[in-house]
Each structure stands twice: as C-alpha cells, then as structure tokens.
C-alpha cells in the first residue's frame, strides 16, 4: 500500500509520537479526546500542587532557608579564611622564608655591629605592611633571649623600654612563650589613635595579633624569634559585610581562646549590641551551638527559644563563624510563601484552562494534516467518521520493518559505541552517557558486582623504541583479554600513548569459601547463634585470599609483558566498586598509586594503602638532608660524599612518607640548585655550550635514571674543575705564603688565610700537604719560630715583645713552642749564642 518515496515515509515517522500515546478506538473524535485530556491534566496537576502545599508543613521552607543560610555562612567562612587568616599566615611564611633579608639578623645583637642589617630588616617589615595596608596595621619581631622587639610601627624597642611603656602590646609575647604550639591568635584589643584617644569615646581601632615561632616548625617556648602581625578587625568586618549584607549585624567570629569579633564596628566598640541577641545571651547561644555540633562536623545550626544559631568553622584557622536568625523571620517568610503559592495555583488553573484549549487546536491541526498525508500516500479518499487512529496504526506497522533494519545497523556499531561510553565513564564525563551507551554498558557489566580498575604503564622497551608503544598497547590488551573466564570479564581502553586502563569485573561468589559464603555458614549454628569472631575471621581470610589472587594475577601479567612483548610493565590496582558509574573512583585510586612508578621502578605491582597515605601526606623531607647536596657541592667535597648525599635523598623518596608531587618538586629543585651552582662559577663543559639540565631531567624515565644522570654529570664537573684549579694551585699557594709572611702577628687561622686568597679552607690545607709535604699548622709554626729565632738573636727585644711579634698572646705558650722547635728556651738559646760568639 505504501509505495511512495523514503522522504515521505520519514515525515510520518517524525510526527507520529505526538498522538500515538492514546488508545486506538473506532469511536470519538481526536479533537474531543485531546480537549478532555488537556483539561484533566491541568486540573489534576494544579489540584495536586494545592494539596501538597497544604499537607506539607512550612517546615520544609524553613529547612531550605536554614540550608541556604548555612551555605551563605560557609561561603563567608571560606572567603574570610582565604582573604584574612590564610593570607596572614602566608605573609608570615613569606617573611620567614625570605631570602633577601634573613630574620635571624636580629638574634645575638649582631645588628649592633652592623646597623644596616637592622634598617634593612625594618624596611622589609614596613614594605610588607604597606603592601597589605587594608589588612595589616603593623608587624613585630621579638627575640626572647634579649627581650628586644623590632616593629614596623615603633622601630627597635629593647626590654627596658618595653617594660617602662605598658601601652606597648605584649599579650602575644606572653602567650607564645607559654604555648606548646607554633602559632596563636590573640583576642581583639582596642588600640587608641593617639594619647588623647585613651579617654572615653576616643578614636582608635581594634586589632588581632597573629604570632608564629621562628624557625617556622619550632614551638613557642623553644622559638629563637617570634613574628607577630597585627590584623585590623575592620578588615574582618568588611569581609562579613560584603559576604553577609543582611546578616552581618547578627554575625560573630570566635577564636579558640574564646575571643569574639562582632560583625559590626558599633558592636565591637560597645556602642550598640547586635539586634539578634543581647550581649549576655550571646555566649549561651554560641555554647549551645558548639555542644550540638557533632565531633569533627564541618558546621550546622541549633534552635534556641527565640533564634536559630548557625556555626561554621574556618577551614584552616582555629576560628568559628556564628550567625543568629530570629524565629519571627521564618514565620513571616512561611506565611508569605503560602499566600503566594495559593495565588499562583489559582492563576495557574485559569491560565491552564485557556492554554489547554489553545494547545488542543494547535496539536490537532498538524495531526489532521498528518492523517490527510497518510490518506494521500495510501490513495484513500477522505471519509466522514473514519477511524483516524486505525489509519495511523497501519502506517506504524508498515514502518516497523524499517526500524528493525535500523536497529540491526546500530547493533553492529555497538562495540564502537561501547568503547566511547567506556572512555566517557572512566574520565568521569559530567554530561553522562546517552541511552544507547547506558544500555551497552549494562550489557557489558550486567551481573557483575565486583569491579576494579587497573592502570598499566608500559614505560619503554629495553631498546628505547617509543614508536612501538601503540602496537605494544594493543598486544597488551589482547594479553589481558586472554585471561577472561566465565566468572571474570576484562575490558580495556587506551588512556594515552603509554598507559592502558582495564576494568576487571567479577561475578558474585556464592561459594562457602568466599567471604559471603563464610558468613552464611557461621550464622547457621546451633539454635541460630554463630560465633561473631569466627564470622569476622572468615571474612578477613576471604578478603586476604582475594587480594592475594589479584596480586598473583597482576604479577603474572607483568611477567608475561616482559617475556612475550619485551615491554617493562608497571601497574596499579584501584579500589573495588559495585557499580560501573563508580569506576572513576577506582581509576583515580589506581592512577594515584601509579604516580609512584617513577620512584619504584623495580616494583611491577604498586598496591597497598601506604601509597594512598603518601598521596595525602603533608610531611616534608628534613631540611639538612635537602641542603646536604648543595653544601657538599659548594664545598667541592669528594665525589663519594656527594653521591652518598644524593643516595640518601633518593632513598628517602623511595621509602619515606612523602607524596609523589612533593618528591618531583624536590627533584626539580635539586636540578635547579645544581644548574644554578654551575652558572655561579661560570662552568663550561669541555664539549662547549651550556647544557639544558631541566630538559634532560624531564626526559628521564625513573629515579634510577635520574641518579645515573646526575652523578655522571657531577663526576664530570668535579674532574674538569679539579683540572682547571690544578693550574692555579701554585699561584694560590704562593699568595697564601706571602700573606703569612706579612701578617705573622695577626690572625693566621686556616679560615682567615683561605678567605684572603679566595679558596676554601679545606682546599688550602690540601694544597700545603700536597705541594709542601707539611700541614698548614706545621708551616705557620715553622715560619713563626724562624722569625722568633732571628728576633731573639738581635737581643734588643724582650720575650713578651718577641712573642707578640710572631702572633703568640702569652709568653709561656711562646716559650713552649720555641723549646719544641729548638730544644731550649729563648733565654738559653741567647746565652748559648753569646758563648759561641765569645769563644770565637
């Protein structure tokens, strides 16, 4: 019957769904059914909404308001923490780690000898205050040993001046000296603008002080210096006013010490109290909110007799933000919402009835044209009272064959669609899979309740052929698919040119030996009472067997990759999930473990909770270990000592509790230190040019390659440096000898002389031993004794004068050294010389 063109058939397919949902009867017109259906739908929906609003309590709206208020308070807490407290801590950290001006210059009174250091340090503090003037009032630096304070505002204040001037703030000093922690925040205090502002009603501002110990990881009691930053309370109130324009007058900030920062300047100055609660009720509201919060909870609220108090701790600082809302606000809001919704429902009924008539006409018009098109294509004349639904049904049956062929085509393309859906699932695409992709994923993992992701990194072939990686990935995927069984399915997807992701799906194990079966068996003991300990032991044993099986599976896969594909494979498992949509969690855990493949190149299977704990760790490698390589390189220590320093650092990265990103940062910094040292001494390798060490480091495969590369470079550097310095050894030695001859009575310590000839003390000592065959001390003593002997022979100087002339502070020690050199005291030597002259 339908023998027209394909374009005409497609027109029918696109329009039919608008009316195909109704029952196909031979009576009643389409127009009447559409009108009745639309009117019924409008009435049912509107009346249902009215019933819902009347049956549901207004408490739902109140909960939404509470949730919105809590979200607003949470955003305000994060903003306040980032713009004030965390920013102040970053400023303190920046000052402590500033390389241009060392804070330790205030220690030990060294600034009295070099006042310019004190001036530079104060200029640094003043510059930091100027750069953050809207937040910081002043920065102070206090030395507990001497009691001296250096302030950007007051300058240098010694202990006596500070004791004589009680107006100078010192609460943070007493607090830090008595705290076991490394930092603290002091309660707000009022600071007058000037001396006349101390009278009641005078002008001024309120300040909080953040104090931190120096060194940065020391406690307050053991600190060498204390760094304090005065923070303006106005900055906190400005953030609250910006983030909480309506509630900021009912908002407070409380620290760990119990100090409270009001949301308005009037409340802070005592000129007005917050409208939400008076000053006496505020501590009780905050205390109740703290008691109602669960331990470790991020925040929440509590109902009191007249208010709802919200609390939200700041993410990094030990402060908590509070806000109080009166209950009258909820009642007014709830009544207004109910009245509004009733009015909307009444208006919706009227509008719905009008629209139902309009939509009936609009939808019936294309449907009528569709029926006419079908009659025209079928060659049927228009007949009054004909069954229009039957005509549409016949057209649908005719097109069903076409739809079947289209489904067969889509089924043939199923594997490609499934692969795209799998990649989208693993990447956690927020758009979500299409219905077709969802169905294919269900077919692929239907019946599987144990799913894990494993990520495989093929690294490189032993020959270094990176171009062969795509083929190796395909072969590795085939190798994985060969291990499928009736109870296990493996699906693979390429993540990059060197990484392959595989989903290992296992069916639910119903055997008694598994964890589930073991629990069932123990629960069916005598009288229905089994042993809880036996149940737990059986479950743990099952889990251990499962983990052992996974480890064995992964190890065999790594061995087969090396033996059959000539590829070094490292892989990591993710956690087990029960649904495909949770696979991104398992993939993320596997990729987190695989980060440590760089630091564990000899480990084929990266597993265990220890690697995940390292990923979350914030620990850092001790500073002496980090600086050992730099110090030994700068001092030109033997290659063995430099290599030992590098090995200790790399071993700490392999076995220590440090995250992979932090270890990569340390390695990059190590390369930077080495490169910076080569530039500082203007080192040029024999091959010419300056090598790009960072580019070479980035191209290394793992930490063993890094060690070989770095130590080879350092060895070549030391060898070339020794050759270059060997040619200048003679000139340097002669310069040192001339300096000794000129200054026999002065400071001839090894450090002083080596500094005068611009080499290290150890290198100068080695030059004396290698070139002259004596130690530096022996040479200096010999020259002093020879000069002393000549002065004694003159006979015009006293023993004290001779000793001072050759650099000895006491005559007794000079006489001892003279006797060791010549076998007699200076006086005996002079008398012996006189006898010889008289006899001759």
mmCIF file with all atom_site columns, C-alpha atoms in Angstrom, residues 2-131:
data_model
loop_
_atom_site.group_PDB
_atom_site.id
_atom_site.type_symbol
_atom_site.label_atom_id
_atom_site.label_alt_id
_atom_site.label_comp_id
_atom_site.label_asym_id
_atom_site.label_entity_id
_atom_site.label_seq_id
_atom_site.pdbx_PDB_ins_code
_atom_site.Cartn_x
_atom_site.Cartn_y
_atom_site.Cartn_z
_atom_site.occupancy
_atom_site.B_iso_or_equiv
_atom_site.pdbx_formal_charge
_atom_site.auth_seq_id
_atom_site.auth_comp_id
_atom_site.auth_asym_id
_atom_site.auth_atom_id
_atom_site.pdbx_PDB_model_num
ATOM 1   C CA . UNK A 1 2   ? 2.857   2.409  0.913  1.00 0.00 ? 2   UNK A CA 1
ATOM 2   C CA . UNK A 1 3   ? 4.925   2.547  -2.231 1.00 0.00 ? 3   UNK A CA 1
ATOM 3   C CA . UNK A 1 4   ? 5.958   6.211  -2.093 1.00 0.00 ? 4   UNK A CA 1
ATOM 4   C CA . UNK A 1 5   ? 9.430   7.698  -1.622 1.00 0.00 ? 5   UNK A CA 1
ATOM 5   C CA . UNK A 1 6   ? 11.555  7.321  1.547  1.00 0.00 ? 6   UNK A CA 1
ATOM 6   C CA . UNK A 1 7   ? 11.324  11.087 2.261  1.00 0.00 ? 7   UNK A CA 1
ATOM 7   C CA . UNK A 1 8   ? 7.560   10.843 2.585  1.00 0.00 ? 8   UNK A CA 1
ATOM 8   C CA . UNK A 1 9   ? 7.874   7.924  4.996  1.00 0.00 ? 9   UNK A CA 1
ATOM 9   C CA . UNK A 1 10  ? 10.304  9.859  7.198  1.00 0.00 ? 10  UNK A CA 1
ATOM 10  C CA . UNK A 1 11  ? 7.776   12.685 7.561  1.00 0.00 ? 11  UNK A CA 1
ATOM 11  C CA . UNK A 1 12  ? 5.312   10.220 9.039  1.00 0.00 ? 12  UNK A CA 1
ATOM 12  C CA . UNK A 1 13  ? 7.876   8.842  11.494 1.00 0.00 ? 13  UNK A CA 1
ATOM 13  C CA . UNK A 1 14  ? 8.791   12.287 12.852 1.00 0.00 ? 14  UNK A CA 1
ATOM 14  C CA . UNK A 1 15  ? 5.213   13.392 13.670 1.00 0.00 ? 15  UNK A CA 1
ATOM 15  C CA . UNK A 1 16  ? 3.527   10.223 14.905 1.00 0.00 ? 16  UNK A CA 1
ATOM 16  C CA . UNK A 1 17  ? 4.756   10.345 18.569 1.00 0.00 ? 17  UNK A CA 1
ATOM 17  C CA . UNK A 1 18  ? 2.534   13.389 19.319 1.00 0.00 ? 18  UNK A CA 1
ATOM 18  C CA . UNK A 1 19  ? -0.662  11.304 19.143 1.00 0.00 ? 19  UNK A CA 1
ATOM 19  C CA . UNK A 1 20  ? 0.444   7.704  19.393 1.00 0.00 ? 20  UNK A CA 1
ATOM 20  C CA . UNK A 1 21  ? 0.047   7.522  23.184 1.00 0.00 ? 21  UNK A CA 1
ATOM 21  C CA . UNK A 1 22  ? -3.777  7.260  23.169 1.00 0.00 ? 22  UNK A CA 1
ATOM 22  C CA . UNK A 1 23  ? -5.809  4.063  22.864 1.00 0.00 ? 23  UNK A CA 1
ATOM 23  C CA . UNK A 1 24  ? -6.842  3.194  19.349 1.00 0.00 ? 24  UNK A CA 1
ATOM 24  C CA . UNK A 1 25  ? -10.632 3.098  19.288 1.00 0.00 ? 25  UNK A CA 1
ATOM 25  C CA . UNK A 1 26  ? -13.129 3.368  16.472 1.00 0.00 ? 26  UNK A CA 1
ATOM 26  C CA . UNK A 1 27  ? -15.322 5.918  18.182 1.00 0.00 ? 27  UNK A CA 1
ATOM 27  C CA . UNK A 1 28  ? -14.943 9.513  19.477 1.00 0.00 ? 28  UNK A CA 1
ATOM 28  C CA . UNK A 1 29  ? -13.019 12.150 17.586 1.00 0.00 ? 29  UNK A CA 1
ATOM 29  C CA . UNK A 1 30  ? -9.398  13.088 18.087 1.00 0.00 ? 30  UNK A CA 1
ATOM 30  C CA . UNK A 1 31  ? -10.328 16.699 18.847 1.00 0.00 ? 31  UNK A CA 1
ATOM 31  C CA . UNK A 1 32  ? -12.637 15.755 21.733 1.00 0.00 ? 32  UNK A CA 1
ATOM 32  C CA . UNK A 1 33  ? -10.129 13.404 23.279 1.00 0.00 ? 33  UNK A CA 1
ATOM 33  C CA . UNK A 1 34  ? -7.364  15.981 23.128 1.00 0.00 ? 34  UNK A CA 1
ATOM 34  C CA . UNK A 1 35  ? -9.522  18.627 24.786 1.00 0.00 ? 35  UNK A CA 1
ATOM 35  C CA . UNK A 1 36  ? -10.648 16.329 27.608 1.00 0.00 ? 36  UNK A CA 1
ATOM 36  C CA . UNK A 1 37  ? -7.106  15.063 28.171 1.00 0.00 ? 37  UNK A CA 1
ATOM 37  C CA . UNK A 1 38  ? -5.545  18.502 28.448 1.00 0.00 ? 38  UNK A CA 1
ATOM 38  C CA . UNK A 1 39  ? -8.220  19.855 30.776 1.00 0.00 ? 39  UNK A CA 1
ATOM 39  C CA . UNK A 1 40  ? -7.923  16.782 33.026 1.00 0.00 ? 40  UNK A CA 1
ATOM 40  C CA . UNK A 1 41  ? -4.133  17.097 33.133 1.00 0.00 ? 41  UNK A CA 1
ATOM 41  C CA . UNK A 1 42  ? -4.286  20.771 34.105 1.00 0.00 ? 42  UNK A CA 1
ATOM 42  C CA . UNK A 1 43  ? -6.833  20.163 36.861 1.00 0.00 ? 43  UNK A CA 1
ATOM 43  C CA . UNK A 1 44  ? -5.002  17.176 38.297 1.00 0.00 ? 44  UNK A CA 1
ATOM 44  C CA . UNK A 1 45  ? -1.625  18.936 38.354 1.00 0.00 ? 45  UNK A CA 1
ATOM 45  C CA . UNK A 1 46  ? -2.915  22.159 39.888 1.00 0.00 ? 46  UNK A CA 1
ATOM 46  C CA . UNK A 1 47  ? -5.067  20.435 42.493 1.00 0.00 ? 47  UNK A CA 1
ATOM 47  C CA . UNK A 1 48  ? -2.183  18.125 43.383 1.00 0.00 ? 48  UNK A CA 1
ATOM 48  C CA . UNK A 1 49  ? 0.082   21.119 43.926 1.00 0.00 ? 49  UNK A CA 1
ATOM 49  C CA . UNK A 1 50  ? -2.523  22.741 46.143 1.00 0.00 ? 50  UNK A CA 1
ATOM 50  C CA . UNK A 1 51  ? -2.832  19.575 48.200 1.00 0.00 ? 51  UNK A CA 1
ATOM 51  C CA . UNK A 1 52  ? 0.926   19.277 48.537 1.00 0.00 ? 52  UNK A CA 1
ATOM 52  C CA . UNK A 1 53  ? 1.305   22.853 49.780 1.00 0.00 ? 53  UNK A CA 1
ATOM 53  C CA . UNK A 1 54  ? -1.491  22.410 52.310 1.00 0.00 ? 54  UNK A CA 1
ATOM 54  C CA . UNK A 1 55  ? -0.444  18.955 53.519 1.00 0.00 ? 55  UNK A CA 1
ATOM 55  C CA . UNK A 1 56  ? 3.254   19.665 53.786 1.00 0.00 ? 56  UNK A CA 1
ATOM 56  C CA . UNK A 1 57  ? 4.318   21.686 56.757 1.00 0.00 ? 57  UNK A CA 1
ATOM 57  C CA . UNK A 1 58  ? 6.001   25.005 56.250 1.00 0.00 ? 58  UNK A CA 1
ATOM 58  C CA . UNK A 1 59  ? 8.999   23.467 57.977 1.00 0.00 ? 59  UNK A CA 1
ATOM 59  C CA . UNK A 1 60  ? 10.299  22.392 54.556 1.00 0.00 ? 60  UNK A CA 1
ATOM 60  C CA . UNK A 1 61  ? 10.620  26.013 53.588 1.00 0.00 ? 61  UNK A CA 1
ATOM 61  C CA . UNK A 1 62  ? 12.304  26.657 56.916 1.00 0.00 ? 62  UNK A CA 1
ATOM 62  C CA . UNK A 1 63  ? 14.810  23.868 56.289 1.00 0.00 ? 63  UNK A CA 1
ATOM 63  C CA . UNK A 1 64  ? 15.559  25.328 52.891 1.00 0.00 ? 64  UNK A CA 1
ATOM 64  C CA . UNK A 1 65  ? 16.124  28.732 54.444 1.00 0.00 ? 65  UNK A CA 1
ATOM 65  C CA . UNK A 1 66  ? 18.381  27.130 57.047 1.00 0.00 ? 66  UNK A CA 1
ATOM 66  C CA . UNK A 1 67  ? 20.312  25.283 54.364 1.00 0.00 ? 67  UNK A CA 1
ATOM 67  C CA . UNK A 1 68  ? 20.637  28.495 52.329 1.00 0.00 ? 68  UNK A CA 1
ATOM 68  C CA . UNK A 1 69  ? 21.760  30.432 55.384 1.00 0.00 ? 69  UNK A CA 1
ATOM 69  C CA . UNK A 1 70  ? 24.281  27.741 56.229 1.00 0.00 ? 70  UNK A CA 1
ATOM 70  C CA . UNK A 1 71  ? 25.607  27.720 52.661 1.00 0.00 ? 71  UNK A CA 1
ATOM 71  C CA . UNK A 1 72  ? 25.943  31.511 52.749 1.00 0.00 ? 72  UNK A CA 1
ATOM 72  C CA . UNK A 1 73  ? 27.755  31.263 56.092 1.00 0.00 ? 73  UNK A CA 1
ATOM 73  C CA . UNK A 1 74  ? 30.018  28.534 54.717 1.00 0.00 ? 74  UNK A CA 1
ATOM 74  C CA . UNK A 1 75  ? 30.943  30.696 51.713 1.00 0.00 ? 75  UNK A CA 1
ATOM 75  C CA . UNK A 1 76  ? 31.566  33.628 54.037 1.00 0.00 ? 76  UNK A CA 1
ATOM 76  C CA . UNK A 1 77  ? 33.793  31.434 56.243 1.00 0.00 ? 77  UNK A CA 1
ATOM 77  C CA . UNK A 1 78  ? 35.830  30.287 53.253 1.00 0.00 ? 78  UNK A CA 1
ATOM 78  C CA . UNK A 1 79  ? 36.193  33.813 51.925 1.00 0.00 ? 79  UNK A CA 1
ATOM 79  C CA . UNK A 1 80  ? 37.117  35.174 55.362 1.00 0.00 ? 80  UNK A CA 1
ATOM 80  C CA . UNK A 1 81  ? 39.645  32.395 55.834 1.00 0.00 ? 81  UNK A CA 1
ATOM 81  C CA . UNK A 1 82  ? 41.223  32.971 52.403 1.00 0.00 ? 82  UNK A CA 1
ATOM 82  C CA . UNK A 1 83  ? 41.275  36.790 52.477 1.00 0.00 ? 83  UNK A CA 1
ATOM 83  C CA . UNK A 1 84  ? 42.289  37.298 56.127 1.00 0.00 ? 84  UNK A CA 1
ATOM 84  C CA . UNK A 1 85  ? 43.542  34.347 58.167 1.00 0.00 ? 85  UNK A CA 1
ATOM 85  C CA . UNK A 1 86  ? 45.175  32.236 55.451 1.00 0.00 ? 86  UNK A CA 1
ATOM 86  C CA . UNK A 1 87  ? 46.564  35.376 53.837 1.00 0.00 ? 87  UNK A CA 1
ATOM 87  C CA . UNK A 1 88  ? 48.139  36.478 57.143 1.00 0.00 ? 88  UNK A CA 1
ATOM 88  C CA . UNK A 1 89  ? 49.689  33.020 57.585 1.00 0.00 ? 89  UNK A CA 1
ATOM 89  C CA . UNK A 1 90  ? 51.103  33.207 54.046 1.00 0.00 ? 90  UNK A CA 1
ATOM 90  C CA . UNK A 1 91  ? 52.604  36.619 54.825 1.00 0.00 ? 91  UNK A CA 1
ATOM 91  C CA . UNK A 1 92  ? 54.232  35.182 57.957 1.00 0.00 ? 92  UNK A CA 1
ATOM 92  C CA . UNK A 1 93  ? 55.567  32.235 55.970 1.00 0.00 ? 93  UNK A CA 1
ATOM 93  C CA . UNK A 1 94  ? 56.893  34.545 53.255 1.00 0.00 ? 94  UNK A CA 1
ATOM 94  C CA . UNK A 1 95  ? 58.753  36.660 55.813 1.00 0.00 ? 95  UNK A CA 1
ATOM 95  C CA . UNK A 1 96  ? 60.200  33.567 57.496 1.00 0.00 ? 96  UNK A CA 1
ATOM 96  C CA . UNK A 1 97  ? 61.446  32.173 54.169 1.00 0.00 ? 97  UNK A CA 1
ATOM 97  C CA . UNK A 1 98  ? 62.529  35.490 52.638 1.00 0.00 ? 98  UNK A CA 1
ATOM 98  C CA . UNK A 1 99  ? 65.946  35.011 51.033 1.00 0.00 ? 99  UNK A CA 1
ATOM 99  C CA . UNK A 1 100 ? 66.804  38.703 50.636 1.00 0.00 ? 100 UNK A CA 1
ATOM 100 C CA . UNK A 1 101 ? 66.672  39.634 54.331 1.00 0.00 ? 101 UNK A CA 1
ATOM 101 C CA . UNK A 1 102 ? 67.228  36.966 56.987 1.00 0.00 ? 102 UNK A CA 1
ATOM 102 C CA . UNK A 1 103 ? 65.117  37.427 60.157 1.00 0.00 ? 103 UNK A CA 1
ATOM 103 C CA . UNK A 1 104 ? 67.945  35.891 62.180 1.00 0.00 ? 104 UNK A CA 1
ATOM 104 C CA . UNK A 1 105 ? 69.855  39.155 61.852 1.00 0.00 ? 105 UNK A CA 1
ATOM 105 C CA . UNK A 1 106 ? 68.006  40.326 64.979 1.00 0.00 ? 106 UNK A CA 1
ATOM 106 C CA . UNK A 1 107 ? 69.481  37.465 67.051 1.00 0.00 ? 107 UNK A CA 1
ATOM 107 C CA . UNK A 1 108 ? 72.513  37.754 69.297 1.00 0.00 ? 108 UNK A CA 1
ATOM 108 C CA . UNK A 1 109 ? 72.853  41.522 68.962 1.00 0.00 ? 109 UNK A CA 1
ATOM 109 C CA . UNK A 1 110 ? 74.680  41.213 65.607 1.00 0.00 ? 110 UNK A CA 1
ATOM 110 C CA . UNK A 1 111 ? 72.727  44.221 64.362 1.00 0.00 ? 111 UNK A CA 1
ATOM 111 C CA . UNK A 1 112 ? 74.612  46.418 66.857 1.00 0.00 ? 112 UNK A CA 1
ATOM 112 C CA . UNK A 1 113 ? 77.762  45.780 64.846 1.00 0.00 ? 113 UNK A CA 1
ATOM 113 C CA . UNK A 1 114 ? 76.005  46.089 61.509 1.00 0.00 ? 114 UNK A CA 1
ATOM 114 C CA . UNK A 1 115 ? 73.151  48.610 61.954 1.00 0.00 ? 115 UNK A CA 1
ATOM 115 C CA . UNK A 1 116 ? 72.383  48.451 58.238 1.00 0.00 ? 116 UNK A CA 1
ATOM 116 C CA . UNK A 1 117 ? 71.029  44.948 58.734 1.00 0.00 ? 117 UNK A CA 1
ATOM 117 C CA . UNK A 1 118 ? 68.530  46.267 61.273 1.00 0.00 ? 118 UNK A CA 1
ATOM 118 C CA . UNK A 1 119 ? 67.486  49.049 58.897 1.00 0.00 ? 119 UNK A CA 1
ATOM 119 C CA . UNK A 1 120 ? 67.034  46.601 56.031 1.00 0.00 ? 120 UNK A CA 1
ATOM 120 C CA . UNK A 1 121 ? 65.011  44.273 58.245 1.00 0.00 ? 121 UNK A CA 1
ATOM 121 C CA . UNK A 1 122 ? 62.721  47.092 59.386 1.00 0.00 ? 122 UNK A CA 1
ATOM 122 C CA . UNK A 1 123 ? 62.295  48.270 55.794 1.00 0.00 ? 123 UNK A CA 1
ATOM 123 C CA . UNK A 1 124 ? 61.233  44.742 54.882 1.00 0.00 ? 124 UNK A CA 1
ATOM 124 C CA . UNK A 1 125 ? 58.573  44.770 57.620 1.00 0.00 ? 125 UNK A CA 1
ATOM 125 C CA . UNK A 1 126 ? 57.374  48.236 56.601 1.00 0.00 ? 126 UNK A CA 1
ATOM 126 C CA . UNK A 1 127 ? 57.203  47.209 52.932 1.00 0.00 ? 127 UNK A CA 1
ATOM 127 C CA . UNK A 1 128 ? 55.091  44.179 53.829 1.00 0.00 ? 128 UNK A CA 1
ATOM 128 C CA . UNK A 1 129 ? 52.736  46.390 55.877 1.00 0.00 ? 129 UNK A CA 1
ATOM 129 C CA . UNK A 1 130 ? 52.459  48.912 53.025 1.00 0.00 ? 130 UNK A CA 1
ATOM 130 C CA . UNK A 1 131 ? 51.645  46.161 50.551 1.00 0.00 ? 131 UNK A CA 1
#
